[in-house]
Amino acid sequence: MGIDFVIEKFILVIALFAISLLIAMYSTYAERKVAAFLQDRLGPDRAGPFGILQPLADGVKMFMKEEIIPANANKWLFMVGPGLAMLCACIGTAVIPWGQDMMVGDRLVKLQVTDINVGLLYIFGVISLGVYGVMIGGWASNNKYSLLSAIRAASQNISYEIAMGLSIIALLLVTNSLSLREIVAQQHGWHWNVIYQPLGFIIFMVCAFAETNRAPFDLPECEAELNGGYHMEYSSMKLGFYLFAEYINMFVSSTVMAALYFGGYNYPGMDYMATVLGPTWAPLFGTLIFFLKIFAFIFFFMWVRWTIPRFRYDQLMNLGWKGLIPLAIANIVITGIVIAIVNKF
């Protein structure tokens, strides 16, 4: 392992970290603008042209707010909770292939931090750990409403992780791989997995809404019966970490859906573009296409939030256990039968 390799990966890690924070920061701006558009109003328009500096103003406000820790809280865990939520949100991008290998001078650079043969399991592991940040924060606050909200979040995540995992099993039957790099490479051009697994994609997408606590599945945060939610006792940047983690999770979920089902950096006509743009610019163009797909999913997350009313908690659990899990199992059976028939004939 040479110093060039270490520098290359270090630059990629810093770039991904910065991009994740930037997208999360401006997702708050985009969400307010999308909400304004759907509700026929303006949204932020005072801080900078078209309100473009509003996220910076909000960030300064969060930094300048007074830091309060409740007297009866577990102070160490109270600080660990938002940090763990933020950490788990940020490290999910490590196994995502952002583009084809590109030439920089005479060096071949991989646009991926690391390619492990169980990359998909890594993503699920990181997603599973993320709920610990919510649980720890709710419990450490020593507030019964926060604890109840944290329990809601944990049961919601556990329930929908089962259906999400089952939807992925059907995809694995098609791809025969757990490596995200290989799964994306198999979708070269327009051979996207959503064509072969439409039901699996729908199940995965619904579960992604629940895993990220986005409306209509935002049950852990509710002012009506929880006085706010698991972060009710938090202020300043600790609260900011929880809010940022939600938007980074939305970005990571959109990235995973675009990579698994919509080809990632693949697009129709990419072989022709490779001959036109060359080995340096063609991979970057594919990365641009990848980000356009991600932004489309982020917009869809926001669109759904301001369109569909939230579920009751019993409806949430019924959908997960009685709706999505049986559908995911049926999808596995149907996929296995179709693959067996195709292989036989």
XYZ file of C-alpha atoms in Angstrom:
345
model
C 0.000 0.000 0.000
C 1.760 3.119 -1.254
C 1.447 6.688 -0.051
C -0.344 7.584 -3.296
C -3.102 5.098 -2.487
C -3.503 6.505 1.041
C -3.677 10.088 -0.259
C -6.209 9.066 -2.929
C -8.521 7.415 -0.391
C -8.074 10.260 2.100
C -9.128 12.823 -0.515
C -12.136 10.685 -1.466
C -13.219 10.289 2.188
C -12.941 14.036 2.848
C -14.821 14.802 -0.379
C -17.663 12.400 0.498
C -17.883 13.774 4.030
C -18.050 17.345 2.724
C -20.612 16.428 0.041
C -22.799 14.620 2.595
C -22.797 17.633 4.924
C -23.390 20.062 2.059
C -26.308 18.042 0.678
C -27.794 17.654 4.175
C -27.447 21.389 4.798
C -29.109 22.391 1.552
C -31.720 19.651 1.834
C -33.218 21.764 4.646
C -33.397 24.676 2.219
C -34.770 22.471 -0.577
C -37.408 20.970 1.709
C -38.696 24.406 2.701
C -38.742 25.489 -0.940
C -40.533 22.311 -2.065
C -43.064 22.750 0.739
C -43.572 26.371 -0.297
C -44.060 25.383 -3.948
C -46.606 22.693 -3.088
C -48.474 25.075 -0.770
C -48.339 28.065 -3.141
C -46.047 30.296 -1.082
C -42.457 31.572 -1.308
C -40.417 29.866 1.387
C -37.043 31.318 2.517
C -36.224 34.422 0.473
C -34.425 36.874 2.785
C -30.953 35.440 3.507
C -29.125 35.919 0.207
C -30.528 35.699 -3.341
C -33.651 33.467 -3.299
C -32.827 32.653 0.331
C -29.801 30.596 -0.727
C -27.856 31.549 2.433
C -30.637 30.427 4.772
C -28.903 27.121 5.695
C -25.780 29.069 6.722
C -27.909 31.380 8.867
C -29.600 28.360 10.470
C -26.207 26.756 11.129
C -24.871 29.876 12.836
C -28.037 30.031 14.933
C -27.577 26.405 16.049
C -23.939 27.041 16.989
C -24.782 30.200 18.938
C -27.649 28.723 20.948
C -27.114 27.951 24.620
C -25.993 24.398 25.373
C -28.312 22.831 27.968
C -27.985 19.399 29.575
C -30.831 18.379 31.928
C -29.761 18.014 35.543
C -30.944 14.394 35.878
C -29.705 13.238 32.469
C -26.874 10.772 31.962
C -24.470 13.428 30.707
C -22.009 11.121 28.925
C -24.661 9.158 27.055
C -26.568 12.395 26.433
C -23.583 13.565 24.390
C -22.883 10.176 22.780
C -26.408 9.808 21.324
C -26.331 12.564 18.672
C -22.676 11.808 17.877
C -23.474 8.144 17.206
C -26.471 9.084 15.044
C -24.272 11.423 13.005
C -21.405 8.918 12.715
C -23.634 6.082 11.479
C -25.228 8.431 8.955
C -21.867 9.551 7.533
C -20.085 6.196 7.188
C -22.762 4.601 5.022
C -21.274 6.076 1.824
C -17.957 4.206 2.194
C -18.975 1.232 0.011
C -20.913 3.157 -2.649
C -19.319 3.051 -6.150
C -19.719 6.632 -7.353
C -18.477 6.037 -10.875
C -16.399 3.869 -13.160
C -12.628 3.803 -12.761
C -11.171 7.022 -14.137
C -7.732 7.989 -15.411
C -5.963 10.837 -13.608
C -2.728 11.324 -15.524
C -1.301 7.834 -15.770
C -3.028 6.560 -12.614
C -6.263 4.554 -12.513
C -8.455 5.905 -9.710
C -11.439 4.032 -8.245
C -14.326 6.309 -7.275
C -15.114 4.199 -4.227
C -13.608 4.317 -0.742
C -13.578 0.550 -0.345
C -14.955 -2.406 -2.274
C -15.859 -5.227 0.117
C -17.653 -8.338 -1.053
C -20.336 -7.872 1.617
C -20.962 -4.183 0.941
C -24.725 -4.615 1.080
C -24.498 -6.226 4.526
C -22.294 -3.321 5.612
C -25.012 -0.871 4.591
C -27.624 -2.816 6.569
C -25.307 -2.984 9.580
C -24.762 0.765 9.551
C -28.505 1.391 9.187
C -29.171 -0.923 12.137
C -26.646 0.873 14.341
C -28.169 4.267 13.564
C -31.192 3.585 15.769
C -28.872 3.252 18.779
C -28.194 6.985 18.584
C -31.920 7.637 18.873
C -32.371 5.073 21.663
C -29.426 6.350 23.683
C -30.521 9.968 23.297
C -34.087 9.217 24.362
C -33.024 7.125 27.361
C -30.211 9.426 28.526
C -32.553 12.444 28.579
C -34.318 10.951 31.633
C -37.606 12.119 30.148
C -40.509 9.702 29.812
C -41.763 11.272 26.580
C -38.294 11.052 25.027
C -37.972 7.421 26.144
C -41.369 6.529 24.683
C -40.360 8.181 21.420
C -37.063 6.246 21.357
C -38.953 2.963 21.897
C -41.244 3.878 19.016
C -38.250 4.547 16.789
C -36.594 1.246 17.719
C -39.694 -0.889 17.130
C -40.383 0.933 13.853
C -36.837 0.367 12.591
C -36.763 -3.292 13.618
C -40.126 -3.953 11.944
C -39.231 -2.359 8.635
C -35.680 -3.712 8.523
C -37.180 -7.203 8.223
C -39.205 -6.305 5.138
C -36.265 -4.372 3.691
C -33.934 -7.342 4.175
C -36.433 -9.702 2.559
C -36.776 -7.377 -0.441
C -33.003 -7.472 -0.849
C -32.957 -11.306 -0.822
C -34.966 -11.308 -4.055
C -32.464 -8.853 -5.547
C -29.578 -11.113 -4.496
C -31.228 -14.023 -6.308
C -31.029 -11.931 -9.472
C -27.522 -10.467 -9.005
C -25.757 -13.321 -7.127
C -23.598 -10.771 -5.321
C -23.416 -8.701 -2.131
C -20.833 -6.323 -3.583
C -22.361 -2.967 -4.465
C -19.673 -2.433 -7.078
C -20.595 -5.655 -8.857
C -24.341 -5.046 -8.534
C -23.984 -1.610 -10.140
C -21.645 -2.929 -12.848
C -24.212 -5.608 -13.798
C -26.675 -2.825 -14.662
C -24.469 -1.521 -17.458
C -26.305 0.795 -19.795
C -30.043 0.428 -19.218
C -30.218 -3.049 -17.626
C -31.496 -1.636 -14.353
C -32.700 -3.952 -11.581
C -35.965 -2.062 -11.175
C -37.040 -3.697 -14.448
C -36.544 -7.170 -12.958
C -37.560 -6.338 -9.371
C -40.325 -3.686 -9.444
C -42.118 -5.069 -6.383
C -38.850 -5.428 -4.484
C -38.027 -1.809 -5.244
C -41.414 -0.563 -4.014
C -41.035 -2.527 -0.767
C -37.469 -1.261 -0.299
C -38.523 2.341 -0.940
C -41.412 2.223 1.550
C -39.084 0.713 4.156
C -36.526 3.446 3.428
C -39.134 6.055 4.368
C -39.700 4.248 7.673
C -35.986 3.713 8.360
C -35.228 7.408 7.918
C -38.243 8.450 10.051
C -39.618 10.491 7.178
C -43.301 11.335 6.794
C -45.696 9.568 6.598
C -43.635 7.375 8.980
C -42.337 10.150 11.273
C -43.916 8.623 14.383
C -40.866 9.040 16.702
C -41.340 12.822 16.427
C -44.803 13.984 17.392
C -45.882 17.079 19.285
C -49.430 15.833 19.910
C -48.616 12.956 22.306
C -44.806 13.044 22.758
C -44.235 16.778 23.320
C -41.698 16.697 20.509
C -39.891 13.375 20.425
C -36.632 11.679 21.368
C -34.646 14.926 20.984
C -37.003 17.054 23.080
C -34.329 17.812 25.727
C -31.630 18.650 23.162
C -30.535 22.097 22.081
C -27.764 23.788 20.094
C -25.614 21.539 17.870
C -26.623 18.333 19.652
C -30.102 18.897 18.264
C -28.485 19.941 14.989
C -26.668 16.594 14.816
C -29.943 14.685 15.080
C -31.567 16.834 12.394
C -28.490 16.574 10.148
C -28.382 12.802 10.631
C -31.937 12.509 9.323
C -31.088 14.406 6.151
C -27.833 12.501 5.629
C -29.763 9.235 6.082
C -32.198 10.443 3.422
C -29.241 11.125 1.115
C -27.704 7.687 1.805
C -31.057 5.921 1.309
C -31.541 7.729 -2.008
C -28.014 6.731 -3.018
C -28.576 3.058 -2.165
C -31.891 2.946 -4.061
C -30.313 4.608 -7.100
C -27.378 2.172 -6.968
C -29.331 -1.041 -6.376
C -32.319 -0.486 -8.638
C -31.596 2.370 -11.040
C -28.098 1.524 -12.247
C -26.077 3.974 -10.168
C -23.701 5.691 -12.570
C -25.000 3.643 -15.530
C -27.187 5.257 -18.176
C -28.275 4.437 -21.763
C -25.611 5.319 -24.311
C -22.741 5.359 -21.817
C -20.449 3.368 -24.149
C -20.826 6.043 -26.815
C -20.183 8.800 -24.267
C -17.036 6.960 -23.154
C -15.617 7.228 -26.678
C -16.568 10.909 -26.895
C -15.444 12.099 -23.446
C -12.488 9.786 -22.848
C -11.367 7.819 -19.758
C -11.200 10.872 -17.468
C -14.395 12.814 -18.160
C -16.730 9.914 -19.012
C -16.636 8.473 -15.435
C -17.259 11.968 -14.031
C -20.255 12.336 -16.360
C -21.565 9.008 -15.030
C -21.103 10.318 -11.473
C -23.119 13.406 -12.436
C -25.912 11.139 -13.745
C -25.753 9.214 -10.451
C -26.224 12.410 -8.435
C -29.150 13.465 -10.623
C -30.850 10.169 -9.755
C -30.098 10.761 -6.064
C -31.537 14.286 -6.178
C -34.668 12.917 -7.875
C -35.173 10.503 -4.960
C -34.540 13.270 -2.403
C -37.178 15.397 -4.135
C -39.544 12.412 -3.984
C -38.921 12.087 -0.216
C -39.881 15.750 0.183
C -42.835 15.522 -2.179
C -44.319 12.625 -0.204
C -43.810 14.464 3.093
C -45.991 17.359 2.008
C -48.570 15.237 0.172
C -49.487 12.188 2.279
C -50.771 12.456 5.878
C -48.905 10.544 8.577
C -50.015 7.089 9.724
C -51.311 6.181 13.151
C -48.884 3.929 14.991
C -51.118 0.859 14.688
C -51.403 1.492 10.927
C -47.617 1.761 10.727
C -47.085 -1.611 12.403
C -49.891 -3.296 10.459
C -48.391 -2.156 7.171
C -44.962 -3.462 8.147
C -45.917 -6.849 9.591
C -49.133 -7.706 7.746
C -48.473 -5.960 4.440
C -44.833 -5.573 3.460
C -43.366 -8.732 5.011
C -45.860 -11.106 3.279
C -45.350 -9.184 0.017
C -41.570 -9.469 0.342
C -41.792 -13.223 0.997
C -44.101 -13.643 -2.005
C -41.620 -11.670 -4.104
C -38.806 -14.034 -3.070
C -40.889 -17.094 -4.022
C -41.934 -15.623 -7.387
C -38.356 -14.538 -8.174
C -37.012 -17.994 -7.310
C -39.605 -19.707 -9.525
C -38.890 -17.390 -12.470
C -35.109 -17.858 -12.137
C -35.527 -21.655 -11.938
C -37.693 -21.658 -15.091
C -35.275 -19.394 -16.995
C -32.255 -21.498 -16.008
C -34.011 -24.709 -17.017
C -35.062 -23.499 -20.464
